[in-house]
Short mmCIF file of C-alpha atoms and ligand atoms in Angstrom, two decimals:
data_model
loop_
_atom_site.label_atom_id
_atom_site.label_comp_id
_atom_site.label_asym_id
_atom_site.label_seq_id
_atom_site.Cartn_x
_atom_site.Cartn_y
_atom_site.Cartn_z
CA MET A 26 92.10 36.39 49.01
CA LYS A 27 88.98 36.59 51.17
CA ILE A 28 85.79 37.48 49.32
CA LEU A 29 82.57 38.51 51.00
CA ALA A 30 79.61 37.54 48.82
CA ILE A 31 76.00 38.64 48.98
CA GLU A 32 73.09 36.76 47.38
CA SER A 33 69.51 38.08 47.33
CA SER A 34 68.10 36.99 43.97
CA CYS A 35 64.97 35.24 45.27
CA ASP A 36 63.70 34.15 48.69
CA GLU A 37 66.97 33.68 50.55
CA THR A 38 69.19 36.44 51.91
CA ALA A 39 72.68 35.01 52.09
CA ALA A 40 76.20 36.18 52.90
CA ALA A 41 79.46 34.23 52.98
CA LEU A 42 83.18 34.71 53.41
CA VAL A 43 85.27 32.40 51.21
CA GLU A 44 89.05 32.20 50.80
CA ASP A 45 90.57 31.82 47.33
CA GLY A 46 87.30 30.59 45.86
CA ARG A 47 87.48 27.23 47.61
CA ARG A 48 87.55 27.49 51.41
CA ILE A 49 84.33 28.46 53.17
CA LEU A 50 85.08 30.49 56.28
CA ARG A 51 81.46 31.44 57.01
CA ASN A 52 78.23 30.78 55.16
CA GLU A 53 75.02 32.36 56.47
CA VAL A 54 71.51 32.11 55.06
CA VAL A 55 68.27 33.72 56.21
CA SER A 56 65.40 31.88 54.52
CA GLN A 57 62.06 33.55 53.81
CA ILE A 58 60.27 30.25 53.17
CA PRO A 59 58.08 30.45 56.31
CA ILE A 60 56.82 33.85 55.11
CA HIS A 61 56.11 32.96 51.45
CA GLU A 62 54.71 29.53 52.38
CA ARG A 63 51.44 31.23 53.34
CA TYR A 64 50.97 32.43 49.76
CA GLY A 65 52.03 29.20 48.06
CA GLY A 66 54.97 30.88 46.31
CA VAL A 67 57.37 33.82 46.42
CA VAL A 68 55.73 37.27 46.65
CA PRO A 69 58.35 39.57 45.07
CA GLU A 70 57.49 42.72 47.03
CA ILE A 71 57.60 40.86 50.34
CA ALA A 72 60.90 39.26 49.32
CA SER A 73 62.50 42.68 48.72
CA ARG A 74 61.36 43.95 52.11
CA CYS A 75 62.63 40.85 53.89
CA HIS A 76 66.03 41.20 52.20
CA ILE A 77 66.28 44.82 53.42
CA GLU A 78 65.55 43.74 57.00
CA ALA A 79 67.92 40.77 56.94
CA ILE A 80 70.99 42.01 55.10
CA GLU A 81 72.76 44.26 57.63
CA PRO A 82 72.86 41.85 60.62
CA LEU A 83 73.59 38.98 58.25
CA VAL A 84 76.71 40.64 56.81
CA GLU A 85 77.88 41.60 60.30
CA ARG A 86 77.49 38.02 61.46
CA THR A 87 79.40 36.81 58.41
CA LEU A 88 82.30 39.22 58.70
CA GLN A 89 82.67 39.02 62.50
CA GLY A 90 84.86 42.10 62.37
CA GLU A 91 87.08 40.84 59.52
CA LEU A 92 87.55 43.03 56.46
CA PRO A 93 87.17 41.31 53.08
CA ASP A 94 89.59 41.83 50.15
CA ALA A 95 86.67 42.14 47.71
CA VAL A 96 82.86 42.11 47.65
CA ALA A 97 81.02 39.82 45.22
CA VAL A 98 77.30 40.06 44.58
CA THR A 99 74.61 38.31 42.55
CA TYR A 100 73.49 40.97 40.07
CA ALA A 101 71.42 38.75 37.70
CA PRO A 102 69.16 36.93 36.98
CA GLY A 103 66.39 36.98 39.58
CA LEU A 104 63.61 39.10 41.06
CA ILE A 105 64.65 42.63 40.25
CA GLY A 106 63.60 44.21 43.55
CA ALA A 107 65.29 41.44 45.50
CA LEU A 108 68.52 41.66 43.47
CA LEU A 109 68.67 45.44 43.90
CA VAL A 110 68.85 45.10 47.69
CA GLY A 111 71.98 42.96 47.50
CA VAL A 112 73.55 44.97 44.68
CA ASN A 113 73.06 48.31 46.42
CA TYR A 114 74.37 46.97 49.71
CA ALA A 115 77.43 45.41 48.02
CA LYS A 116 78.16 48.60 46.06
CA SER A 117 78.11 50.74 49.20
CA LEU A 118 80.23 48.29 51.16
CA ALA A 119 82.87 47.87 48.43
CA PHE A 120 83.03 51.65 47.95
CA THR A 121 83.35 52.32 51.68
CA LEU A 122 86.05 49.69 52.17
CA GLY A 123 87.85 50.66 48.95
CA VAL A 124 87.89 47.06 47.68
CA PRO A 125 86.90 45.60 44.27
CA LEU A 126 83.24 44.94 43.49
CA ILE A 127 82.61 41.68 41.58
CA PRO A 128 79.30 41.06 39.77
CA VAL A 129 78.36 37.36 39.66
CA HIS A 130 75.77 35.63 37.47
CA HIS A 131 73.55 33.52 39.73
CA LEU A 132 73.69 30.38 37.57
CA ARG A 133 77.48 30.52 37.34
CA GLY A 134 77.36 30.65 41.14
CA HIS A 135 75.36 27.42 41.21
CA VAL A 136 78.02 25.75 39.08
CA ALA A 137 80.69 27.04 41.47
CA SER A 138 79.04 25.24 44.40
CA ASN A 139 80.88 22.28 42.90
CA TYR A 140 84.28 23.99 43.31
CA LEU A 141 83.47 24.13 47.02
CA SER A 142 82.31 20.50 47.04
CA HIS A 143 85.20 19.05 45.01
CA PRO A 144 88.58 20.68 45.71
CA ASP A 145 90.18 19.24 42.55
CA LEU A 146 87.40 20.10 40.08
CA LYS A 147 88.48 22.48 37.33
CA PRO A 148 86.92 23.30 33.94
CA PRO A 149 86.47 22.13 31.25
CA PHE A 150 83.34 20.12 32.01
CA THR A 151 79.70 19.85 31.00
CA ALA A 152 77.06 21.04 33.46
CA LEU A 153 73.35 20.63 34.00
CA ILE A 154 71.95 23.70 35.73
CA ALA A 155 68.42 23.01 36.98
CA SER A 156 66.84 25.60 39.24
CA GLY A 157 63.45 27.20 39.86
CA GLY A 158 63.74 29.44 36.82
CA HIS A 159 66.27 27.76 34.52
CA SER A 160 67.19 24.42 32.98
CA HIS A 161 70.39 24.61 30.95
CA ILE A 162 73.03 22.22 29.68
CA VAL A 163 76.27 24.14 29.32
CA HIS A 164 79.85 23.53 28.29
CA VAL A 165 82.01 25.24 30.90
CA LYS A 166 85.19 25.82 28.91
CA SER A 167 86.95 27.79 31.60
CA TYR A 168 85.83 29.34 34.90
CA THR A 169 84.41 32.29 32.98
CA GLU A 170 83.73 30.96 29.46
CA TYR A 171 80.39 29.24 28.97
CA GLU A 172 78.70 27.81 25.91
CA ILE A 173 74.99 26.92 26.07
CA LEU A 174 74.40 23.47 24.54
CA GLY A 175 70.69 23.30 25.32
CA LYS A 176 67.98 24.81 27.47
CA THR A 177 64.32 24.60 28.25
CA ARG A 178 61.95 25.96 25.64
CA ASP A 179 59.26 26.72 28.23
CA ASP A 180 59.18 25.90 31.97
CA ALA A 181 62.16 25.11 34.17
CA ALA A 182 62.41 21.72 35.88
CA GLY A 183 62.10 23.30 39.33
CA GLU A 184 58.99 25.16 38.22
CA ALA A 185 57.39 21.84 37.24
CA PHE A 186 58.21 20.42 40.69
CA ASP A 187 56.71 23.49 42.39
CA LYS A 188 53.55 23.42 40.28
CA SER A 189 52.98 19.70 40.79
CA ALA A 190 53.40 20.08 44.55
CA ARG A 191 50.82 22.87 44.51
CA ILE A 192 48.33 20.67 42.67
CA LEU A 193 48.83 17.99 45.29
CA ASN A 194 48.51 20.61 48.08
CA LEU A 195 51.95 19.67 49.36
CA GLY A 196 53.10 23.27 49.87
CA TYR A 197 56.05 25.38 48.79
CA PRO A 198 58.84 24.95 47.75
CA GLY A 199 57.63 21.91 45.86
CA GLY A 200 60.86 20.02 45.14
CA PRO A 201 61.56 18.63 48.60
CA LYS A 202 57.84 17.88 49.19
CA ILE A 203 57.56 15.91 45.93
CA GLN A 204 60.75 14.04 46.81
CA LYS A 205 59.29 13.07 50.20
CA ALA A 206 55.94 11.99 48.72
CA ALA A 207 57.69 10.00 45.97
CA GLU A 208 59.54 7.85 48.51
CA THR A 209 56.60 5.47 48.97
CA GLY A 210 55.16 5.80 45.44
CA ASN A 211 55.33 3.65 42.34
CA PRO A 212 57.26 5.46 39.58
CA ASP A 213 55.54 3.31 36.92
CA ALA A 214 51.98 3.99 38.11
CA ILE A 215 51.33 6.85 35.67
CA VAL A 216 53.10 7.51 32.38
CA PHE A 217 53.89 11.21 32.04
CA PRO A 218 55.31 12.74 28.82
CA GLN A 219 59.04 12.94 28.23
CA VAL A 220 59.79 15.43 25.46
CA HIS A 221 62.64 15.07 22.97
CA PHE A 222 63.45 17.30 19.99
CA LYS A 223 64.90 15.78 16.83
CA ASP A 224 66.92 18.84 15.90
CA ALA A 225 67.99 19.82 19.43
CA PRO A 226 68.99 16.81 21.55
CA TYR A 227 69.92 18.93 24.56
CA ASP A 228 66.79 21.13 24.71
CA PHE A 229 64.11 20.53 27.33
CA SER A 230 60.37 21.12 27.58
CA PHE A 231 58.54 20.67 30.87
CA SER A 232 55.24 22.43 30.19
CA GLY A 233 53.75 19.17 28.84
CA VAL A 234 54.45 17.16 31.98
CA LYS A 235 53.16 20.05 34.10
CA THR A 236 49.88 20.15 32.13
CA ALA A 237 49.62 16.36 32.29
CA VAL A 238 49.78 16.53 36.10
CA VAL A 239 47.08 19.25 36.12
CA ASN A 240 44.85 17.19 33.80
CA TYR A 241 45.37 14.02 35.80
CA ALA A 242 44.35 15.79 39.00
CA HIS A 243 41.28 17.42 37.38
CA THR A 244 40.08 14.15 35.87
CA ALA A 245 40.43 12.38 39.21
CA LYS A 246 38.52 15.17 40.93
CA GLN A 247 35.69 15.08 38.37
CA ARG A 248 35.35 11.35 38.85
CA GLY A 249 35.38 11.80 42.60
CA GLU A 250 38.48 9.64 42.86
CA GLU A 251 41.19 10.14 45.45
CA ILE A 252 44.63 10.95 43.97
CA ASN A 253 47.42 8.67 45.09
CA ALA A 254 49.94 11.45 45.86
CA PRO A 255 52.98 9.16 46.32
CA ASP A 256 52.32 7.43 42.96
CA LEU A 257 51.81 10.74 41.18
CA ALA A 258 54.94 12.26 42.78
CA ALA A 259 57.06 9.20 41.95
CA SER A 260 55.80 9.01 38.34
CA PHE A 261 56.27 12.75 37.81
CA THR A 262 59.79 12.57 39.27
CA LYS A 263 60.66 9.68 36.98
CA ALA A 264 59.50 11.59 33.89
CA VAL A 265 61.37 14.80 34.73
CA CYS A 266 64.55 13.19 36.04
CA SER A 267 64.77 10.77 33.10
CA VAL A 268 64.95 13.57 30.54
CA LEU A 269 67.32 15.64 32.67
CA THR A 270 69.58 12.62 33.01
CA GLU A 271 69.43 11.31 29.44
CA LYS A 272 70.13 14.65 27.82
CA SER A 273 72.89 15.83 30.11
CA VAL A 274 74.71 12.48 30.12
CA LEU A 275 74.51 12.45 26.31
CA ALA A 276 75.89 16.00 26.18
CA ALA A 277 78.76 15.07 28.52
CA LYS A 278 79.49 11.94 26.51
CA ASN A 279 79.73 14.01 23.33
CA THR A 280 81.90 16.74 24.88
CA THR A 281 84.01 16.55 28.04
CA HIS A 282 83.11 13.17 29.59
CA ARG A 283 82.64 15.01 32.87
CA LEU A 284 79.23 16.07 34.14
CA VAL A 285 78.59 18.59 36.91
CA LEU A 286 75.14 19.06 38.46
CA ALA A 287 74.02 22.46 39.73
CA GLY A 288 70.94 24.34 40.98
CA GLY A 289 68.17 23.58 43.48
CA VAL A 290 66.87 20.53 41.60
CA SER A 291 70.28 18.85 41.89
CA ALA A 292 69.38 18.19 45.54
CA ASN A 293 66.81 15.65 44.35
CA ARG A 294 67.75 12.18 45.56
CA ASN A 295 66.12 10.35 42.64
CA LEU A 296 67.93 12.55 40.15
CA ARG A 297 71.27 12.00 41.88
CA GLU A 298 70.78 8.21 41.85
CA MET A 299 69.67 8.15 38.23
CA MET A 300 72.64 10.31 37.19
CA GLN A 301 75.06 8.07 39.05
CA LYS A 302 73.79 4.97 37.22
CA GLU A 303 73.69 6.59 33.78
CA CYS A 304 77.12 8.18 34.14
CA GLU A 305 78.63 4.88 35.20
CA ARG A 306 77.02 3.12 32.24
CA ASN A 307 78.35 5.72 29.81
CA GLY A 308 81.84 6.26 31.21
CA VAL A 309 81.07 9.82 32.31
CA GLU A 310 82.64 11.21 35.50
CA LEU A 311 79.92 12.73 37.71
CA TYR A 312 80.27 15.62 40.17
CA LEU A 313 77.39 16.35 42.55
CA PRO A 314 77.25 19.47 44.71
CA ARG A 315 77.17 18.99 48.48
CA PRO A 316 73.46 18.79 49.44
CA ASP A 317 73.75 21.88 51.64
CA LEU A 318 75.12 23.89 48.70
CA CYS A 319 72.48 22.91 46.10
CA GLY A 320 70.04 25.67 47.03
CA ASP A 321 70.72 29.39 46.95
CA ASN A 322 73.69 30.40 49.09
CA ALA A 323 76.38 33.07 49.03
CA ALA A 324 79.42 30.76 49.34
CA MET A 325 78.89 29.72 45.71
CA ILE A 326 78.74 33.40 44.69
CA ALA A 327 82.02 34.07 46.50
CA SER A 328 83.61 31.06 44.80
CA GLN A 329 82.60 32.15 41.29
CA GLY A 330 83.42 35.74 42.28
CA TYR A 331 87.03 34.73 42.89
CA TYR A 332 87.40 33.38 39.35
CA GLU A 333 85.57 36.36 37.83
CA TYR A 334 88.01 38.62 39.71
CA LEU A 335 91.02 36.68 38.36
CA ALA A 336 89.57 37.16 34.85
CA GLY A 337 89.35 40.92 35.45
CA ASN A 338 85.58 41.02 35.72
CA THR A 339 84.93 43.76 38.23
CA ALA A 340 82.32 46.52 38.27
CA LYS A 341 82.05 50.15 39.33
CA THR A 342 79.46 51.78 41.56
CA ASP A 343 77.12 52.18 38.57
CA LEU A 344 76.50 48.40 38.62
CA ASN A 345 72.84 47.59 37.96
CA ALA A 346 70.73 44.48 38.61
CA TYR A 347 68.99 42.54 35.80
CA ALA A 348 66.01 40.19 35.96
CA THR A 349 67.31 38.22 32.98
CA MET A 350 70.83 37.72 31.68
CA PRO A 351 72.35 35.00 29.47
CA VAL A 352 74.79 32.77 31.35
CA ASP A 353 77.21 32.63 28.41
CA GLN A 354 77.51 36.36 27.77
CA PRO A 355 76.82 38.24 30.97
CA ILE A 356 77.20 42.00 30.80
CA TRP A 357 76.88 44.73 33.42
O1 KG4 B 428 68.52 27.05 42.64
P1 KG4 B 428 67.35 27.27 43.51
O2 KG4 B 428 67.49 27.07 44.97
O3 KG4 B 428 66.75 28.70 43.29
C1 KG4 B 428 66.70 29.26 42.02
O4 KG4 B 428 67.75 29.79 41.57
O5 KG4 B 428 65.63 29.13 41.39
O6 KG4 B 428 66.22 26.30 42.95
C2 KG4 B 428 64.96 26.25 43.53
C3 KG4 B 428 64.20 25.14 42.86
C4 KG4 B 428 62.74 25.11 43.27
O7 KG4 B 428 61.94 24.97 42.13
C5 KG4 B 428 62.69 23.88 44.17
O8 KG4 B 428 61.42 23.26 44.18
C6 KG4 B 428 63.74 23.01 43.55
O9 KG4 B 428 64.76 23.88 43.21
N1 KG4 B 428 64.21 21.97 44.50
C7 KG4 B 428 64.06 20.65 44.28
C8 KG4 B 428 64.55 19.99 45.44
N2 KG4 B 428 64.99 20.95 46.30
C9 KG4 B 428 64.78 22.16 45.70
N3 KG4 B 428 63.54 19.98 43.24
C10 KG4 B 428 63.50 18.64 43.32
N4 KG4 B 428 63.93 17.95 44.40
C11 KG4 B 428 64.46 18.57 45.47
N5 KG4 B 428 64.87 17.87 46.53
ZN1 ZN B 429 69.38 29.54 42.53
#
């Protein structure tokens, strides 16, 4: 079964054609980063307009004249105006072709990037989903049954990366810039907070580390001191990646003994190395998504779409888009 998927939840317009949830036939992405870079972050109204301009030629390039057996689309969560472009396009296309329409939760899509990276991977497993807007530890019981074990109580990990990069004037998106700066830095130069909750071992909080970076930069400025960007980036990375690693490895150890990483932050080299070491030490099997599938793409939406379809999760032409939606109980 060949599924065409459309993804437009944030600043990337993406389309892909994937066979049986596992084989990528085509995977196309039009990135808006050069446009939003000027503003230091995503401007939602501009994002919607860019999606409208990009989507038609992108889908044509992806299909290359082939007709899909179904159309999958990211319908939540994300920027509402951006999501609506993809959802409306997918609805019209599925209706015109007379094929099923499959709504896909964006974070479930991120998890599915691992089905494309590891042909033998099947649930159950434990997953860390760390993106620009979310940081979750979930128990993936089956392809379509999720249980949330923990999540962030304030900011997402990716958000902390983006904010810290902005403070250091490194540009947007912050994750890759912080990673680059951290390469030559000393991770023990500055001690940033690592938050743990007694009653909720799998919950995160990143607002403290974000504020600590802001305060550090302000203090340095007031004293007229130059900030050592590599040291700050490396120390910040250590603080964030340590908690992500500790909590998710612990969760995996206490549940499935298999840990899957997902979301934009899973591209981080330091995080991947730390996870590898901790998983080895704790007898947890680790699955990392292919680096090119860590960020937003439509192949992952097609992959998850296949399993949603098998579970009977299809939608009609009254499908709506939602800015927020729980990953464990998505509705449409
Ligand atoms: O999953 P994603 O591409 O989009 C959302 O669904 O949000 O995640 C984007 C987030 C951004 O915050 C970005 O800074 C972060 O992922 N990111 C990284 C890296 N690459 C992207 N964070 C740390 N290290 C990276 N190499
Ligand atoms: Zn994403």
